[in-house]
Backbone as a ProteinNet text record, in pm:
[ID]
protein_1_A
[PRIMARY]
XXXXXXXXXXXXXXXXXXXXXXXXXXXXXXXXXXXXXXXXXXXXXXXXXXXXXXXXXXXXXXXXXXXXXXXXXXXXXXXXXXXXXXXXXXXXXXXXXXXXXXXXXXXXXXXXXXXXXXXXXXXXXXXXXXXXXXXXXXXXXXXXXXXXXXXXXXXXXXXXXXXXXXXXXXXXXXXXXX
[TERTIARY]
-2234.5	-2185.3	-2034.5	-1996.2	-1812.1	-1789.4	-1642.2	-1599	-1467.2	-1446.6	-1302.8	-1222	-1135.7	-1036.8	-951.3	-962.9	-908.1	-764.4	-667.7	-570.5	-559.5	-544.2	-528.4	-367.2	-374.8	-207.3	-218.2	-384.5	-364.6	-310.8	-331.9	-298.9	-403.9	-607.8	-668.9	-742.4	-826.7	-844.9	-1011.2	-1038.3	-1208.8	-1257.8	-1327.6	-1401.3	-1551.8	-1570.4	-1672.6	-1725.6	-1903.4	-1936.2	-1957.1	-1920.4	-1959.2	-2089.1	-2157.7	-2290.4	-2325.1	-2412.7	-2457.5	-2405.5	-2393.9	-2417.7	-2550.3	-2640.2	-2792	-2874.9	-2803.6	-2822.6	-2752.7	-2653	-2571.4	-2608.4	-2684.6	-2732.5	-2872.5	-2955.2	-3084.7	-3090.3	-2987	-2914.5	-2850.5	-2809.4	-2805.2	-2869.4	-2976.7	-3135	-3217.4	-3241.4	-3295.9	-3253	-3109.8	-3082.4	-3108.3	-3093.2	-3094.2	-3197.4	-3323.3	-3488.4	-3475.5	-3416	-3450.8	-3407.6	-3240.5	-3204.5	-3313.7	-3379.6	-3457.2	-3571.1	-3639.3	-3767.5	-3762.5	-3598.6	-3539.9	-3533.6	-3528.6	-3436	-3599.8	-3709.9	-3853.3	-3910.5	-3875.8	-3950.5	-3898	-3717.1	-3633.5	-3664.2	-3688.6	-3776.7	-3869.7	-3965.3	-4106.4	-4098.7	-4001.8	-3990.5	-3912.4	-3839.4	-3748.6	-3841.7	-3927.9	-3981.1	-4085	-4137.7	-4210.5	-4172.3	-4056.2	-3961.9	-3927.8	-3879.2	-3791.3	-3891.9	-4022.7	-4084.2	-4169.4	-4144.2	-4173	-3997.4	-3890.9	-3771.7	-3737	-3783.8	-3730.3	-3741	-3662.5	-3738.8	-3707.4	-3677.3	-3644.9	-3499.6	-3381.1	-3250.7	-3168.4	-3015.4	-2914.3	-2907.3	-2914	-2950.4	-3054.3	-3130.3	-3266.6	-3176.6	-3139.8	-3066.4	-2950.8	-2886.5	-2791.2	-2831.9	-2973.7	-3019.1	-3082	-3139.1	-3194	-3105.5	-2937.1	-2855.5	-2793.8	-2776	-2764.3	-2890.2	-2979.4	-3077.5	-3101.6	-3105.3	-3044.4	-2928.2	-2852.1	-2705.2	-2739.8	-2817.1	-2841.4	-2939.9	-3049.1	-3149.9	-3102.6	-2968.1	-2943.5	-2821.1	-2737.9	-2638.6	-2665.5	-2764.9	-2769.5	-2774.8	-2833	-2799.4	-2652.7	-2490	-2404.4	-2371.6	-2423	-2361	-2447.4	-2535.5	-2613.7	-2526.2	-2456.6	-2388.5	-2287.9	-2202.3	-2124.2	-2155.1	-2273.2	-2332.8	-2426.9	-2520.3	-2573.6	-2469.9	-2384.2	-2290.2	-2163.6	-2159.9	-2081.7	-2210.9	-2304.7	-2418.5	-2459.8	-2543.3	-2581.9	-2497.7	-2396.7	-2276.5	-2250.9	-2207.8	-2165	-2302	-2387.7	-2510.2	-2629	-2641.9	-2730.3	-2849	-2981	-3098.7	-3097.2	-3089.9	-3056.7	-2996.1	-2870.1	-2795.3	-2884.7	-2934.7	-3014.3	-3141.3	-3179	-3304.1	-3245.6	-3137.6	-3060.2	-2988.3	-2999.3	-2907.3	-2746.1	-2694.1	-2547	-2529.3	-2392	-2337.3	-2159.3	-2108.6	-1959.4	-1901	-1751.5	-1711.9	-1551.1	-1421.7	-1263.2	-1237.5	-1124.3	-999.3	-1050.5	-1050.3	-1066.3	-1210.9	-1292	-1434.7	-1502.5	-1434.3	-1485.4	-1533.6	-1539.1	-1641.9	-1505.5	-1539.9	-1420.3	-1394.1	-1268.2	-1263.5	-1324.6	-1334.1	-1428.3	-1319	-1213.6	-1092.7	-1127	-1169.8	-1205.3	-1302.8	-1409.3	-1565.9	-1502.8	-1431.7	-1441.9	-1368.6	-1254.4	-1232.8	-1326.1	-1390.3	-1504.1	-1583.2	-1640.8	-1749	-1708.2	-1537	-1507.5	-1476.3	-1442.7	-1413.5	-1547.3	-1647.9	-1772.1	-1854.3	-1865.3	-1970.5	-1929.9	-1767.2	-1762.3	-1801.8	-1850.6	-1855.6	-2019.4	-2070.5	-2239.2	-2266.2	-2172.9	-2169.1	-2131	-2037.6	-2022.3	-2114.9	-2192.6	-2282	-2420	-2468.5	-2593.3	-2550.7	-2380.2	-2409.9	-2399.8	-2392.2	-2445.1	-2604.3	-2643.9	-2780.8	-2834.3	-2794.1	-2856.4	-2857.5	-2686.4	-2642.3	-2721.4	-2752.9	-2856.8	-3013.7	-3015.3	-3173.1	-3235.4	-3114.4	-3092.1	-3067.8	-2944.6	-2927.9	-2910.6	-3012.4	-2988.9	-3020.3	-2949.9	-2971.2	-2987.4	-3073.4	-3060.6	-2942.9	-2831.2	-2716.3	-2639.4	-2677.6	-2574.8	-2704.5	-2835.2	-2928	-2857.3	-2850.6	-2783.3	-2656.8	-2552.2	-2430.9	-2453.8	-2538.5	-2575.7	-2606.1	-2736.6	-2766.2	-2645.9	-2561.7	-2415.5	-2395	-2339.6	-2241.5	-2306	-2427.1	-2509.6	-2510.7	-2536.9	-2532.9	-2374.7	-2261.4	-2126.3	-2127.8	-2127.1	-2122.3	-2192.3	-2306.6	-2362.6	-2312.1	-2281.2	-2197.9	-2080.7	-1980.5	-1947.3	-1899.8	-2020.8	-2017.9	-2037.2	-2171.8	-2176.5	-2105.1	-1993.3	-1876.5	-1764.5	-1779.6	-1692.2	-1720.2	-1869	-1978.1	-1940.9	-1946.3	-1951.6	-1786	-1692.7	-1522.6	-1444.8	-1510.2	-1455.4	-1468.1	-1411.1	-1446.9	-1410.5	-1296.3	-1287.9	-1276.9	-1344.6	-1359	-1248.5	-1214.8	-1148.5	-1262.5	-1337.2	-1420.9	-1511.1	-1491.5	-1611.8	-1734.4	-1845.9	-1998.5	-1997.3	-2008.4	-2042.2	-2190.2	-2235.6	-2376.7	-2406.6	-2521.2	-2532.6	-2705	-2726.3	-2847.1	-2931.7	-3083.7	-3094.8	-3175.1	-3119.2	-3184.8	-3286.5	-3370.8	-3498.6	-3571.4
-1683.5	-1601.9	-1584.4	-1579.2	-1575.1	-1444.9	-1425.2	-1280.2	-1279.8	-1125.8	-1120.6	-986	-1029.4	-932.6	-847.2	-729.3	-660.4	-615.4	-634	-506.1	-369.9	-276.6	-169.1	-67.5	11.6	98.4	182.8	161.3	203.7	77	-37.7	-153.4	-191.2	-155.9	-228.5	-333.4	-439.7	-529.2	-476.5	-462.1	-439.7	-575.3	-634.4	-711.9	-722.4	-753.4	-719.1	-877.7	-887	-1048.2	-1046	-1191.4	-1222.7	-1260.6	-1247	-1264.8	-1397.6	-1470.3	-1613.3	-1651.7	-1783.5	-1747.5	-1719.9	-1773.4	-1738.1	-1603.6	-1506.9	-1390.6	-1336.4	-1393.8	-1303.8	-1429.4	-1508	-1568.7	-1467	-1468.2	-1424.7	-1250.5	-1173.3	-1047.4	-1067.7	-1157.3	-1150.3	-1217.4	-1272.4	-1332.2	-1221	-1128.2	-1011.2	-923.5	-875.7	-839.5	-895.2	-1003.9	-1036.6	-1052.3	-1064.1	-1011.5	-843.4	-764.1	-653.1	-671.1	-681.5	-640.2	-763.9	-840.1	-923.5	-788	-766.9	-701.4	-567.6	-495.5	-442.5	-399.9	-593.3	-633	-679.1	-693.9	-691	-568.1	-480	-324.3	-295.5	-298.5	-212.9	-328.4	-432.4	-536.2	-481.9	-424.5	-375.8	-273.5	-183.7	-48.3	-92.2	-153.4	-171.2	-242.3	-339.3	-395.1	-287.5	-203	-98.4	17	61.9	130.5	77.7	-13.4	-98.3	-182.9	-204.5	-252.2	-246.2	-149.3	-75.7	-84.1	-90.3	-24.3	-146.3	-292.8	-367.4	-408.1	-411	-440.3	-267.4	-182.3	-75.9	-54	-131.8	-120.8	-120.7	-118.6	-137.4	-27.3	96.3	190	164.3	103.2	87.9	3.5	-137.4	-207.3	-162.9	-97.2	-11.3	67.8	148.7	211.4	141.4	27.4	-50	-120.9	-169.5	-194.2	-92	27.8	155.5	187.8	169.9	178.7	61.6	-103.8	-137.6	-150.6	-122.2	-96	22	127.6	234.3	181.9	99.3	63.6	-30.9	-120.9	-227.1	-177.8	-102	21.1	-7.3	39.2	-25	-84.4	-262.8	-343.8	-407	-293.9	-362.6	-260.2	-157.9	-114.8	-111.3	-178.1	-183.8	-182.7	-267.8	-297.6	-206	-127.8	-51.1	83.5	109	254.2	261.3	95.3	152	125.8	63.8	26	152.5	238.9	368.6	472.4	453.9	552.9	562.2	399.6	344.5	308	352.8	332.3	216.8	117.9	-21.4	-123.6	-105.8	-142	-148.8	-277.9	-275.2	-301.8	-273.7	-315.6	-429.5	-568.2	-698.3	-695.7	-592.2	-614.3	-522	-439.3	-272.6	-385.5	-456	-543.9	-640.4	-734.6	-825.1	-741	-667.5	-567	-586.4	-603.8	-587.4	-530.9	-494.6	-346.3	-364.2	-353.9	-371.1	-245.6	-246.9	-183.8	-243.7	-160.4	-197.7	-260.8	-291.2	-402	-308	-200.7	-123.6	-86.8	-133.6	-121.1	34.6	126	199.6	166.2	302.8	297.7	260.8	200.5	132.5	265.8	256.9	360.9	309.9	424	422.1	268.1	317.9	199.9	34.7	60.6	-101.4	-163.7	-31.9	-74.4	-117.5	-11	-74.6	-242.8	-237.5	-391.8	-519.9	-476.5	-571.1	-613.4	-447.5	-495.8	-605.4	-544.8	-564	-721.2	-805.1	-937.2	-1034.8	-901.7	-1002.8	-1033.5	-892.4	-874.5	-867.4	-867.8	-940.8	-1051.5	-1145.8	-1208.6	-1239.3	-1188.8	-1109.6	-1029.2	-971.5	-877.4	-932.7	-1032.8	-1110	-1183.7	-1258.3	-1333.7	-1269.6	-1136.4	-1072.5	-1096.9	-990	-970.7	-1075.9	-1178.2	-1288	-1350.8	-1312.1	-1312.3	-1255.9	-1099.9	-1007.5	-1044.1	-1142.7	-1138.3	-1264.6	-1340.7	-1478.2	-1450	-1322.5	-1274.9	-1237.6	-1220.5	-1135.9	-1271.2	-1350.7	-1390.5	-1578.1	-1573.8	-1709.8	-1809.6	-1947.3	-2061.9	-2151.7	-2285.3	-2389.4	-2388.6	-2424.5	-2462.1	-2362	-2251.4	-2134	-2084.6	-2117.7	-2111.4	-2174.4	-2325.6	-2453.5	-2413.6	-2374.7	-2290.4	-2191.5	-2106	-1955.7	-2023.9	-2097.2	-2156.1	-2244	-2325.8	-2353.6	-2320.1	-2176.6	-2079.9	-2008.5	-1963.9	-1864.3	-1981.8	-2109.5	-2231.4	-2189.4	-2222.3	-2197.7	-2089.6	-1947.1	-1813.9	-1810.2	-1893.7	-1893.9	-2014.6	-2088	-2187.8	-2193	-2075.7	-2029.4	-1947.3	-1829.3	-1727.8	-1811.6	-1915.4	-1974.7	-2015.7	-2099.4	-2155.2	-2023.7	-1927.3	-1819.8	-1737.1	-1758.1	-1663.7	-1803.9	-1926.7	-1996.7	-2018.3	-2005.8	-2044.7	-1949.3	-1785.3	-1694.6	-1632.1	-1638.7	-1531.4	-1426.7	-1422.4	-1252.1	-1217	-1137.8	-1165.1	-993.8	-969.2	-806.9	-690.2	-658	-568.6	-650.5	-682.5	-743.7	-712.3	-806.6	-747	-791.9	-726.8	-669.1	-705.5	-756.7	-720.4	-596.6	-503.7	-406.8	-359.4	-272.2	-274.2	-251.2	-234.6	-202.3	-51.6	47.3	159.8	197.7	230.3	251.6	434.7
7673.8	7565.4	7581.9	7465.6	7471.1	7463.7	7547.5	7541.8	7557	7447.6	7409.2	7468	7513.3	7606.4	7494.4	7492.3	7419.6	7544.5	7526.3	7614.7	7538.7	7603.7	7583.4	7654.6	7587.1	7603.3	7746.1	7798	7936.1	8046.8	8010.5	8075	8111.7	8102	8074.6	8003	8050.2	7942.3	7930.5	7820.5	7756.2	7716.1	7764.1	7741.2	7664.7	7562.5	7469.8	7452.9	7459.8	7403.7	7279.4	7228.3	7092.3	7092.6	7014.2	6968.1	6954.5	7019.9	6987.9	6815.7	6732.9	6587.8	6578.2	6618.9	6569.9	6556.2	6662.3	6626.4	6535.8	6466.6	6357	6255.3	6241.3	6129.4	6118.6	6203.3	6192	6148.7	6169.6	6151.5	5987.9	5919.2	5784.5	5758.4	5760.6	5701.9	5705.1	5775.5	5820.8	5710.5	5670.7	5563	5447.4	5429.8	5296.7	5235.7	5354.1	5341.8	5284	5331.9	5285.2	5170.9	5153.5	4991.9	4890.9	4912.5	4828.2	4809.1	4914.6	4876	4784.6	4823.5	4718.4	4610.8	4569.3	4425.3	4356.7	4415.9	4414.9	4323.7	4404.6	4422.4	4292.8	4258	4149.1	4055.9	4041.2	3905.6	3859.4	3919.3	3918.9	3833.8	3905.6	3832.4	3706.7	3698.7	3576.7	3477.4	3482.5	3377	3356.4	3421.4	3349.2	3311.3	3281.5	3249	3093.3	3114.1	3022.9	2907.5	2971.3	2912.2	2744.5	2729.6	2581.4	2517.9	2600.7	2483.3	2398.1	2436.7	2372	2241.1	2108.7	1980.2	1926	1985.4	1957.2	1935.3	1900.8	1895.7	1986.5	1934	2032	2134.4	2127.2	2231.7	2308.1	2292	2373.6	2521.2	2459.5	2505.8	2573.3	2574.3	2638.1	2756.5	2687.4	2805.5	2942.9	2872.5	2973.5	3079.1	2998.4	3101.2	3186.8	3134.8	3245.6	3353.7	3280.4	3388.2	3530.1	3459	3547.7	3651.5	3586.7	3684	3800.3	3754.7	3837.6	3952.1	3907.9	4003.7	4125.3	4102.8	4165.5	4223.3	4211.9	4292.6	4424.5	4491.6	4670.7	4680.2	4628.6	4649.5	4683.3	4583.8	4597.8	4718.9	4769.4	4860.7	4990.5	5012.3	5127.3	5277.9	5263.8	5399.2	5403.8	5313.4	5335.7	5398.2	5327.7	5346.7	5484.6	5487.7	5660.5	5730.4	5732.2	5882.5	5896.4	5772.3	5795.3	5864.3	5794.6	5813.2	5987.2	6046	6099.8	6214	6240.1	6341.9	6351.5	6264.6	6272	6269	6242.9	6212.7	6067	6035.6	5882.1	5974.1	5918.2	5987.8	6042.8	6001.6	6060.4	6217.7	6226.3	6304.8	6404	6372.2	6454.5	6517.1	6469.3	6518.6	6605	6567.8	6665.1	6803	6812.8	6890.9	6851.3	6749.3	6748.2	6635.1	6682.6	6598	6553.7	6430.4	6458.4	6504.6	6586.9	6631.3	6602.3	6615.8	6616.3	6699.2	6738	6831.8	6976.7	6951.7	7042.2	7157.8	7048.3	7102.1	7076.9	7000	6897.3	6741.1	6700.6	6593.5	6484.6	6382.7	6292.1	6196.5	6135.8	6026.5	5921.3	5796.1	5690.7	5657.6	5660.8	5572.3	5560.7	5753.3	5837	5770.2	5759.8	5717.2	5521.8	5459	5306.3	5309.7	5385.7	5385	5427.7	5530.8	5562.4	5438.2	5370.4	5295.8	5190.5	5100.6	4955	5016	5145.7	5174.3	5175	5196.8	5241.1	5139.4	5073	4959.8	4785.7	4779.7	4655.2	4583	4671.2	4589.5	4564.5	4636.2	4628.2	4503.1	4465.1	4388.1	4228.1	4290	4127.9	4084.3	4166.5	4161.7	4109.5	4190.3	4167.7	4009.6	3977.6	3840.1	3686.6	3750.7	3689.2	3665.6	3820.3	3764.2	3676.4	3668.7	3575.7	3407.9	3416.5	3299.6	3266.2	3322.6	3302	3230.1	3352.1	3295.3	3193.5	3110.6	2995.4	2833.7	2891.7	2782.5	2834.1	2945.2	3002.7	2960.1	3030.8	2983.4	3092.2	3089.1	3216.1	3300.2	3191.5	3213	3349.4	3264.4	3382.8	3502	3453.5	3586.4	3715.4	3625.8	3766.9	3837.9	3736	3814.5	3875	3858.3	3985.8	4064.1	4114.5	4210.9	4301.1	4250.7	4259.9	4319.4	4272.4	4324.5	4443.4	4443.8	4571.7	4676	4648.8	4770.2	4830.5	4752.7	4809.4	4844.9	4815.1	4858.8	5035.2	5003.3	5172.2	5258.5	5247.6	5284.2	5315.9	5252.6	5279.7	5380.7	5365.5	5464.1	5589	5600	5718.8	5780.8	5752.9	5812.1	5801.1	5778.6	5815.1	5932.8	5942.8	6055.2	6204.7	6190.2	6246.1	6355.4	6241.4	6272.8	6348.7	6323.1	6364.8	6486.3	6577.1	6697.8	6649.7	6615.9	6550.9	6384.1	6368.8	6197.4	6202.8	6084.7	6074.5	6175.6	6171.4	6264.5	6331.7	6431.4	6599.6	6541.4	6533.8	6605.3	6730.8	6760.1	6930.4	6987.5	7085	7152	7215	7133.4	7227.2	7223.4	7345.7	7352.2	7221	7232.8	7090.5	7125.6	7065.8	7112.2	6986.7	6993.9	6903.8	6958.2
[MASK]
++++++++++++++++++++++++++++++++++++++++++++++++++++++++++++++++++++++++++++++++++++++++++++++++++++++++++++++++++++++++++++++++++++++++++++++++++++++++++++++++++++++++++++++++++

């Protein structure tokens, strides 16, 4: 396992390991299992919700896109909210044993954690909301481009998860306390 020497203003060096990739692949597969089963659960509820308003007018339709927007809300903030919540930890990572932490080997500021997320998960976020907008008024055509685009988005990330020893906030290996 690789490890990174932090110096510090006392004149020690902290040494922290990086995480195999496979545990920080299997740690966002782990997530992205949850936010799926999620995006499962808030379908469920939404088509039986929603399911009578249609054929009922442009307000119906309105309401139904507020209602979705409201149901799919944690989805865009999943990772922001457990890893502030969760001390540097989304479930994925709480099961892999790793956790992010600063340069320092503390807990990151809220600031650290919003830059992480808005670098990681924008474009998660543009994408979900394309799906939605597909679901609605879709066609083959822009089916084949989402799929496209979610292949690059993870392909992406992979070769970003893969290239980096240090990404803006460390995941760290740490025990897994339960």
């Amino acid at each position: 396992m690789s490890v990174i020497r932090v110096p510090t203003s006392f004149n020690i060096d902290v040494e922290f390991e990086i995480p195999e990739f496979y545990r920080r692949l299997i740690a966002l597969l782990i997530d992205l299992f949850v936010l799926w089963l999620y995006k499962k659960f808030a379908d469920l509820i939404l088509t039986s919700i929603t399911g009578s308003m249609y054929g009922e007018g442009i307000d119906a339709y309105y309401n139904a896109w507020g209602l979705s927007l409201l149901l799919y809300l944690p989805i865009f903030l999943y990772h922001i909210v457990m890893e502030i919540t969760l001390n540097g930890q989304s479930v994925g990572k709480k099961i892999m044993g790793l956790r992010v932490v600063n340069e320092n080997g503390g807990r990151p500021a809220i600031s650290q954690f919003l830059i992480r997320w808005f670098l990681r998960d924008i474009w998660f976020v543009i994408l979900f909301m394309m799906g939605v907008y597909n679901s609605f008024y879709g066609s083959k055509t822009e089916g084949v481009i989402l799929v496209l685009l979610v292949l690059a988005y993870f392909i992406t990330e992979l070769v970003l998860v893969v290239s980096s020893k240090k990404v803006s906030v460390w995941e760290i290996s740490s025990p897994i306390l339960f």
